Amino acid sequence: MEELELIAFKIISSVGTARSCYIEAIQAAKIGDYEQSEKLIIEGDENFALGHDAHAGLLTKEANEGQGSAVSLLILHAEDQLMSAEAFKTIAQEFIDTYKRIDALEAKVN
């Protein structure tokens, strides 16, 4: 396997794990487990950083070499997954905040 393919798979794997953590964080918040939700966001961020760093390494390498490398469908997919994970984090944080507000309002009513 070529170096570019290995980096693409590292990005896909890392940000896929991050996205899964963000989704699990929403599920934890839904049942009121905000401590677990916070842990999952942190775990997601750590995995996202691995994928982001691998992607940044590709960009740096391309800039230093002064020429673009061939863009493969695999790299496009990796970048799509990176952006998707980033969007999921935003959505997860919004859902978590919403669940906290709902819980606080319900606590006032009861």
C-alpha positions as a Markdown table, in Angstrom:
| # | Residue | x | y | z |
|---|---|---|---|---|
| 1 | Met | 0.0 | 0.0 | 0.0 |
| 2 | Glu | 1.3 | 3.4 | -0.9 |
| 3 | Glu | 2.1 | 6.1 | 1.7 |
| 4 | Leu | -0.8 | 8.3 | 0.5 |
| 5 | Glu | -3.3 | 5.5 | 0.9 |
| 6 | Leu | -2.1 | 4.7 | 4.4 |
| 7 | Ile | -2.5 | 8.3 | 5.4 |
| 8 | Ala | -6.0 | 8.4 | 3.9 |
| 9 | Phe | -7.0 | 5.3 | 5.9 |
| 10 | Lys | -5.5 | 6.9 | 9.0 |
| 11 | Ile | -7.7 | 9.9 | 8.5 |
| 12 | Ile | -10.8 | 7.9 | 7.8 |
| 13 | Ser | -10.3 | 5.6 | 10.8 |
| 14 | Ser | -9.5 | 8.4 | 13.2 |
| 15 | Val | -12.3 | 10.7 | 12.2 |
| 16 | Gly | -14.7 | 7.8 | 12.0 |
| 17 | Thr | -14.0 | 7.0 | 15.6 |
| 18 | Ala | -14.4 | 10.6 | 16.5 |
| 19 | Arg | -17.8 | 10.8 | 14.8 |
| 20 | Ser | -18.9 | 7.7 | 16.6 |
| 21 | Cys | -17.9 | 9.2 | 19.9 |
| 22 | Tyr | -19.9 | 12.4 | 19.1 |
| 23 | Ile | -23.0 | 10.3 | 18.3 |
| 24 | Glu | -22.6 | 8.3 | 21.5 |
| 25 | Ala | -22.2 | 11.6 | 23.4 |
| 26 | Ile | -25.6 | 12.6 | 22.2 |
| 27 | Gln | -27.1 | 9.3 | 23.3 |
| 28 | Ala | -25.5 | 9.6 | 26.7 |
| 29 | Ala | -26.9 | 13.2 | 27.1 |
| 30 | Lys | -30.3 | 11.9 | 26.0 |
| 31 | Ile | -30.5 | 9.7 | 29.1 |
| 32 | Gly | -29.0 | 12.5 | 31.3 |
| 33 | Asp | -25.4 | 11.0 | 31.7 |
| 34 | Tyr | -23.6 | 14.3 | 31.1 |
| 35 | Glu | -20.4 | 13.1 | 32.6 |
| 36 | Gln | -20.2 | 10.3 | 30.1 |
| 37 | Ser | -21.2 | 12.7 | 27.4 |
| 38 | Glu | -18.3 | 15.0 | 28.2 |
| 39 | Lys | -15.9 | 12.1 | 28.3 |
| 40 | Leu | -17.1 | 11.0 | 24.8 |
| 41 | Ile | -16.7 | 14.5 | 23.4 |
| 42 | Ile | -13.1 | 14.6 | 24.7 |
| 43 | Glu | -12.4 | 11.1 | 23.3 |
| 44 | Gly | -13.9 | 12.2 | 20.0 |
| 45 | Asp | -11.7 | 15.3 | 20.0 |
| 46 | Glu | -8.6 | 13.3 | 20.6 |
| 47 | Asn | -9.4 | 11.0 | 17.7 |
| 48 | Phe | -10.4 | 13.9 | 15.5 |
| 49 | Ala | -7.0 | 15.6 | 16.2 |
| 50 | Leu | -5.2 | 12.4 | 14.9 |
| 51 | Gly | -7.1 | 12.6 | 11.6 |
| 52 | His | -6.7 | 16.3 | 11.4 |
| 53 | Asp | -2.9 | 16.1 | 12.0 |
| 54 | Ala | -2.5 | 13.5 | 9.3 |
| 55 | His | -4.5 | 15.7 | 6.9 |
| 56 | Ala | -2.4 | 18.7 | 7.8 |
| 57 | Gly | 0.7 | 16.6 | 7.2 |
| 58 | Leu | -0.4 | 16.0 | 3.7 |
| 59 | Leu | -1.0 | 19.6 | 3.1 |
| 60 | Thr | 2.4 | 20.6 | 4.5 |
| 61 | Lys | 4.2 | 18.0 | 2.4 |
| 62 | Glu | 2.5 | 19.2 | -0.7 |
| 63 | Ala | 3.3 | 22.8 | 0.1 |
| 64 | Asn | 7.0 | 22.0 | 0.8 |
| 65 | Glu | 7.4 | 20.0 | -2.4 |
| 66 | Gly | 5.9 | 22.8 | -4.5 |
| 67 | Gln | 3.7 | 20.5 | -6.5 |
| 68 | Gly | 0.3 | 19.0 | -6.1 |
| 69 | Ser | -0.1 | 15.2 | -5.7 |
| 70 | Ala | -2.7 | 13.4 | -7.6 |
| 71 | Val | -6.0 | 13.6 | -5.8 |
| 72 | Ser | -7.6 | 10.2 | -5.5 |
| 73 | Leu | -11.1 | 9.3 | -4.6 |
| 74 | Leu | -9.7 | 7.8 | -1.4 |
| 75 | Ile | -8.3 | 11.2 | -0.3 |
| 76 | Leu | -11.5 | 12.9 | -1.2 |
| 77 | His | -13.4 | 10.4 | 0.9 |
| 78 | Ala | -11.0 | 11.0 | 3.8 |
| 79 | Glu | -11.5 | 14.8 | 3.6 |
| 80 | Asp | -15.3 | 14.3 | 3.4 |
| 81 | Gln | -15.2 | 12.1 | 6.5 |
| 82 | Leu | -13.0 | 14.7 | 8.3 |
| 83 | Met | -15.6 | 17.5 | 7.6 |
| 84 | Ser | -18.5 | 15.2 | 8.5 |
| 85 | Ala | -16.9 | 14.4 | 11.9 |
| 86 | Glu | -16.4 | 18.1 | 12.5 |
| 87 | Ala | -20.0 | 18.8 | 11.7 |
| 88 | Phe | -21.1 | 16.0 | 14.0 |
| 89 | Lys | -19.2 | 17.5 | 16.9 |
| 90 | Thr | -21.1 | 20.8 | 16.4 |
| 91 | Ile | -24.4 | 19.0 | 16.3 |
| 92 | Ala | -23.5 | 16.9 | 19.3 |
| 93 | Gln | -22.7 | 20.0 | 21.4 |
| 94 | Glu | -26.0 | 21.6 | 20.4 |
| 95 | Phe | -28.0 | 18.4 | 21.3 |
| 96 | Ile | -26.1 | 18.1 | 24.6 |
| 97 | Asp | -26.9 | 21.8 | 25.5 |
| 98 | Thr | -30.5 | 21.2 | 24.5 |
| 99 | Tyr | -30.9 | 18.1 | 26.7 |
| 100 | Lys | -29.3 | 20.0 | 29.6 |
| 101 | Arg | -31.9 | 22.8 | 29.2 |
| 102 | Ile | -34.7 | 20.4 | 29.0 |
| 103 | Asp | -33.6 | 18.6 | 32.1 |
| 104 | Ala | -33.2 | 21.9 | 34.0 |
| 105 | Leu | -36.7 | 23.0 | 32.9 |
| 106 | Glu | -38.2 | 19.7 | 33.9 |
| 107 | Ala | -36.4 | 19.9 | 37.3 |
| 108 | Lys | -38.0 | 23.3 | 37.9 |
| 109 | Val | -41.5 | 22.0 | 37.0 |
| 110 | Asn | -41.2 | 18.9 | 39.3 |
